[in-house]
XYZ file of C-alpha atoms in Angstrom:
393
model
C 76.736 132.557 65.572
C 77.684 129.044 64.498
C 80.935 127.586 65.788
C 83.340 126.183 63.250
C 83.947 123.149 65.496
C 80.373 122.532 66.590
C 79.123 119.530 64.668
C 75.588 118.931 65.827
C 73.857 120.253 62.724
C 74.120 118.574 59.333
C 75.668 121.690 57.835
C 78.697 121.098 60.042
C 79.229 117.452 59.076
C 82.459 118.213 57.217
C 84.075 119.820 60.241
C 83.145 116.733 62.269
C 85.918 114.868 60.492
C 88.644 117.286 61.559
C 91.524 115.644 63.390
C 90.906 117.509 66.605
C 87.357 116.121 66.783
C 88.672 112.562 66.996
C 85.906 111.355 69.380
C 83.208 111.940 66.768
C 84.073 108.655 65.104
C 83.196 106.790 68.313
C 80.475 104.148 68.197
C 78.037 106.008 70.486
C 78.580 109.530 69.217
C 75.122 109.615 67.570
C 73.585 109.018 70.992
C 75.636 111.918 72.331
C 74.149 114.198 69.643
C 70.612 113.154 70.592
C 71.438 113.715 74.263
C 72.752 117.178 73.459
C 69.549 118.097 71.656
C 67.303 116.683 74.369
C 68.884 118.236 77.508
C 68.310 115.112 79.655
C 69.138 114.515 83.276
C 72.930 114.177 83.238
C 72.879 111.821 86.236
C 71.231 109.063 84.162
C 73.899 109.174 81.433
C 76.460 106.398 81.146
C 80.115 107.301 81.890
C 80.913 106.971 78.187
C 78.173 109.423 77.153
C 79.247 111.849 79.876
C 82.781 111.729 78.497
C 81.612 112.364 74.924
C 79.462 115.212 76.182
C 82.461 116.769 77.954
C 84.590 116.524 74.799
C 81.794 118.209 72.858
C 81.739 120.998 75.425
C 85.433 121.664 74.846
C 84.924 121.700 71.089
C 81.956 124.054 71.397
C 83.679 126.712 73.532
C 87.200 126.379 72.091
C 87.011 128.926 69.221
C 85.789 131.878 71.308
C 86.739 130.652 74.770
C 90.451 130.265 74.012
C 91.046 133.974 73.451
C 88.999 134.850 76.531
C 90.974 132.530 78.808
C 94.281 133.655 77.284
C 93.393 137.243 78.132
C 92.464 136.279 81.718
C 95.793 134.510 82.197
C 97.749 137.407 80.720
C 96.056 139.825 83.118
C 96.244 137.433 86.074
C 98.083 138.431 89.236
C 98.566 136.099 92.171
C 95.468 136.179 94.367
C 93.090 137.503 91.692
C 90.894 134.403 92.003
C 90.846 134.487 95.800
C 87.334 134.531 97.274
C 86.669 135.991 100.762
C 86.042 133.246 103.321
C 85.999 133.159 107.088
C 85.724 136.902 107.481
C 89.414 137.509 106.668
C 90.399 140.372 104.379
C 92.625 139.764 101.372
C 95.452 141.893 102.781
C 95.544 139.563 105.794
C 96.124 136.507 103.591
C 99.613 135.128 102.935
C 99.506 135.314 99.130
C 102.833 134.782 97.325
C 103.822 137.157 94.487
C 103.805 134.193 92.084
C 101.716 131.016 92.248
C 103.609 127.825 91.433
C 102.190 124.936 89.395
C 104.267 121.747 89.489
C 104.205 119.102 86.753
C 104.978 115.564 87.941
C 104.820 112.235 86.164
C 106.797 109.246 85.029
C 109.551 109.313 82.433
C 108.266 109.826 78.909
C 104.890 111.182 80.031
C 105.352 114.428 78.064
C 105.856 117.066 80.778
C 108.465 119.038 78.827
C 106.403 118.836 75.619
C 103.435 120.144 77.599
C 105.490 123.141 78.731
C 106.564 123.863 75.155
C 102.894 123.812 74.189
C 102.148 126.300 76.978
C 104.810 128.618 75.607
C 103.320 128.264 72.141
C 99.711 128.927 73.227
C 100.094 131.335 76.141
C 103.415 132.970 75.311
C 102.927 133.127 71.539
C 106.415 131.711 71.036
C 105.567 129.881 67.819
C 107.697 126.782 67.199
C 110.589 127.765 69.471
C 111.148 125.019 72.109
C 111.959 126.328 75.585
C 112.050 123.011 77.437
C 114.336 120.214 76.279
C 112.492 116.969 75.624
C 113.537 113.352 75.219
C 112.280 113.317 71.617
C 114.952 111.600 69.551
C 117.080 111.032 72.695
C 115.879 107.968 74.548
C 118.452 108.389 77.338
C 117.741 112.056 78.067
C 116.022 113.054 81.290
C 115.624 116.310 83.178
C 118.206 116.318 85.977
C 116.937 119.377 87.863
C 113.878 121.512 88.453
C 113.168 124.100 85.771
C 111.014 127.172 86.369
C 109.160 128.403 83.273
C 107.456 131.745 82.768
C 105.197 130.443 79.998
C 103.588 133.863 79.465
C 107.052 135.356 78.832
C 106.002 138.367 80.889
C 107.736 140.117 83.781
C 104.300 140.690 85.315
C 103.197 137.059 85.187
C 101.353 135.945 88.312
C 102.247 132.270 87.976
C 105.046 129.957 86.887
C 105.232 126.317 85.788
C 107.831 123.900 87.133
C 109.100 120.970 85.104
C 110.389 118.069 87.196
C 112.335 114.931 86.501
C 110.303 111.897 85.471
C 109.919 109.037 87.929
C 110.468 105.322 87.374
C 107.456 102.994 87.423
C 109.472 100.533 89.523
C 110.600 103.094 92.126
C 107.329 104.619 93.328
C 108.455 104.696 96.953
C 111.437 106.876 96.042
C 109.132 109.074 93.948
C 106.705 109.616 96.828
C 109.519 110.498 99.226
C 110.932 113.043 96.763
C 107.519 114.612 96.156
C 106.894 114.807 99.886
C 110.027 116.947 100.310
C 108.993 119.176 97.384
C 105.561 119.799 98.862
C 106.773 120.421 102.419
C 110.035 122.298 101.814
C 109.302 124.008 98.487
C 111.250 124.003 95.229
C 113.553 126.362 93.364
C 114.942 126.774 89.867
C 117.827 124.424 88.970
C 117.189 122.324 92.059
C 118.939 118.958 91.487
C 116.759 115.869 91.206
C 119.280 113.161 92.022
C 118.279 109.520 92.220
C 119.903 106.565 93.936
C 121.505 105.093 90.813
C 122.517 108.357 89.110
C 126.199 108.093 89.962
C 126.322 104.525 88.695
C 124.816 105.493 85.338
C 126.729 108.771 84.906
C 129.813 108.527 82.667
C 132.028 110.633 84.935
C 131.925 112.774 88.041
C 132.310 115.944 85.969
C 128.724 115.667 84.713
C 127.396 115.313 88.254
C 129.544 118.218 89.398
C 128.183 120.363 86.554
C 124.613 119.691 87.649
C 125.534 120.556 91.236
C 127.102 123.847 90.179
C 123.910 124.841 88.336
C 121.992 124.773 91.579
C 122.189 127.946 93.617
C 120.701 128.979 96.926
C 120.173 132.435 95.413
C 117.142 131.176 93.496
C 113.900 131.911 95.296
C 112.363 128.977 97.134
C 108.733 128.651 96.041
C 105.848 126.881 97.713
C 103.938 124.509 95.445
C 100.362 125.772 95.090
C 98.949 123.205 92.654
C 100.086 119.961 91.042
C 99.405 118.537 87.598
C 99.994 114.800 87.188
C 100.973 114.077 83.580
C 100.348 110.514 82.370
C 101.089 108.782 79.057
C 97.708 107.254 78.234
C 99.099 105.263 75.299
C 101.813 103.666 77.421
C 99.412 102.814 80.237
C 96.724 101.400 77.926
C 99.139 99.261 75.908
C 100.589 97.878 79.134
C 97.057 97.045 80.314
C 96.334 95.160 77.117
C 99.539 93.196 77.649
C 98.457 92.341 81.199
C 100.923 94.703 82.902
C 99.200 96.692 85.665
C 102.376 98.341 86.945
C 102.107 101.684 85.034
C 98.444 102.104 86.011
C 99.036 101.212 89.660
C 102.107 103.469 89.877
C 100.060 106.341 88.422
C 97.351 105.712 91.019
C 99.891 105.847 93.859
C 101.307 109.087 92.467
C 97.929 110.743 91.893
C 96.460 109.649 95.248
C 99.452 110.770 97.321
C 97.907 112.935 100.101
C 100.693 115.548 99.977
C 99.605 116.570 96.448
C 96.113 117.620 97.537
C 95.559 121.362 97.827
C 92.446 122.955 99.294
C 90.911 119.437 99.526
C 91.218 119.160 95.732
C 92.838 116.318 93.820
C 95.705 117.247 91.526
C 94.769 117.783 87.892
C 95.274 114.817 85.577
C 96.728 115.516 82.112
C 96.627 112.618 79.640
C 99.081 112.799 76.731
C 100.025 110.737 73.650
C 96.390 109.851 72.992
C 96.993 110.218 69.248
C 98.944 106.926 69.354
C 95.693 105.081 70.105
C 92.550 104.503 68.109
C 89.380 106.395 69.029
C 87.881 103.491 70.962
C 91.171 102.764 72.742
C 91.589 106.419 73.667
C 88.116 106.605 75.220
C 88.413 103.202 76.892
C 91.872 104.061 78.239
C 90.672 107.310 79.809
C 87.704 105.601 81.436
C 89.845 102.764 82.819
C 92.417 105.191 84.240
C 89.753 107.372 85.867
C 87.967 104.339 87.273
C 91.187 103.021 88.824
C 92.006 106.452 90.240
C 88.421 106.707 91.570
C 87.791 110.101 89.971
C 85.261 111.482 87.517
C 86.131 111.006 83.851
C 84.931 114.546 83.075
C 86.088 116.674 86.014
C 89.710 117.726 86.398
C 90.919 115.427 83.596
C 92.225 116.713 80.254
C 93.295 114.775 77.158
C 95.867 116.992 75.445
C 97.791 116.407 72.245
C 101.124 118.233 72.562
C 102.654 117.688 69.116
C 101.148 117.271 65.651
C 102.241 114.738 63.050
C 105.173 116.982 62.100
C 106.496 117.187 65.656
C 105.448 120.807 66.211
C 103.199 122.183 68.999
C 99.577 121.842 67.914
C 98.348 125.329 68.925
C 95.976 126.581 66.199
C 95.929 123.244 64.352
C 94.103 121.709 67.313
C 91.998 124.362 69.056
C 90.436 121.751 71.351
C 93.801 120.720 72.854
C 94.851 124.380 73.015
C 91.701 125.327 74.908
C 91.883 122.246 77.170
C 95.430 123.140 78.195
C 94.508 126.784 78.824
C 91.504 125.720 80.899
C 93.701 123.327 82.895
C 96.094 126.183 83.782
C 93.126 128.432 84.632
C 91.675 125.740 86.884
C 95.057 125.218 88.556
C 95.161 128.918 89.433
C 91.650 128.722 90.903
C 92.839 125.893 93.154
C 96.031 127.804 94.001
C 94.198 130.924 95.163
C 91.927 128.808 97.385
C 94.892 127.173 99.121
C 96.365 130.315 100.705
C 96.401 130.679 104.496
C 96.081 133.799 106.681
C 99.252 135.632 107.644
C 100.664 134.797 111.052
C 99.858 137.459 113.654
C 101.928 138.424 116.706
C 99.798 136.100 118.822
C 100.462 133.209 116.408
C 104.229 133.822 116.567
C 104.096 134.064 120.369
C 102.225 130.755 120.601
C 104.690 129.137 118.178
C 107.701 130.373 120.164
C 106.066 129.186 123.395
C 105.504 125.777 121.819
C 109.152 125.585 120.724
C 110.307 126.603 124.225
C 108.054 123.985 125.810
C 109.416 121.304 123.523
C 113.002 122.445 124.179
C 112.492 122.361 127.939
C 110.903 118.937 127.635
C 113.890 117.758 125.591
C 116.298 119.145 128.210
C 114.482 117.354 131.055
C 114.407 114.137 129.034
C 118.151 114.478 128.363
C 118.906 115.165 132.046
C 116.729 112.235 133.106
C 118.613 109.956 130.714
C 121.995 111.208 131.985
C 120.965 110.786 135.625
C 119.592 107.332 134.886
C 122.880 106.244 133.290
C 124.882 107.702 136.176
C 122.634 105.907 138.655
C 123.147 102.613 136.849
C 126.908 103.088 136.833
C 126.912 103.966 140.553
C 124.761 100.935 141.340
C 127.120 98.634 139.427
C 130.115 100.186 141.189
C 128.506 99.673 144.617
C 127.731 96.057 143.790
C 131.312 95.518 142.638
C 132.724 97.113 145.789
C 130.401 95.033 147.969
C 131.477 91.765 146.341
C 135.131 92.750 146.514
C 134.789 93.524 150.249
C 133.181 90.147 150.970
C 136.018 88.311 149.180
C 138.696 89.882 151.400
C 140.193 87.476 154.067
């Protein structure tokens, strides 16, 4: 059966010009077609041809593969993609009831738009926006964590978290905040306060309102996988202007060790590619991947969130719809590989023994410090008494 987005044959030349097949106007696309027909050794291909080949793969499997992946995600329960390793049974693994995927990125990268697209594709919500975006509001930013059930199902085995965008000039603060998220976990309506928030907030009532929205009753969730969302148009235009700050800040964010799960890098989602020409879009992706020292075809997705009318692309761009669905599917594969075995009685006993040992060591150190200070005071007092005795007539 011939795919309606597969454009290798001449009969499909009209569909090659569809908007979602934007890469087919690239200078070397004809070489990619010859490569596809010849089945060559992929290792000898240039990075550019490998990228075009990957984009063709997405276009080829999108029409039929989208429904298949949607069905898998709808039926997914946490731990379904777990594979037995180390001789440990599944019931002995510490698998949470819901896997958590966290979106991080800098302000204006399109995280909230990406979540709205997930609702549209996976939850069949149509054009209803569930996450508030900064579109039309340049000063708007997410002030707290937001948990999203993008499948809109009570039986969903995963959730997506939208986080506040970081500042390119405050990467150190961003890394510290992410470190706490990864080590301590996150919960719905968790405030994301920054150093200068109070200075930029009009009154204390707004800050108090955000504080009241946070509640300890929300379940604390461990982050199982991270997606780094980057604005490729913003980064590429800054590069052309000689500004390396956005690219370097993205590298620091992506390469942060705390974001790695199961020895896997976080997934990279590139957005706003429609604001660039075809050559710029390809060149931008290759430059970003080269700077991040990752493959341009593995774990990287170029996704268009909104069409020219400002609506989620969904069926109008099956390639972006499939790429997003595959990214979520891949994130769940990584999540189910990152689970650890449950702690046994022996593990708890060893942990308690370790805590007791450390506590006893702390007590001895405290007593030693107290005794040392008392000894110093006594020595000074003896010296003072000795001098005072010698001065007596």
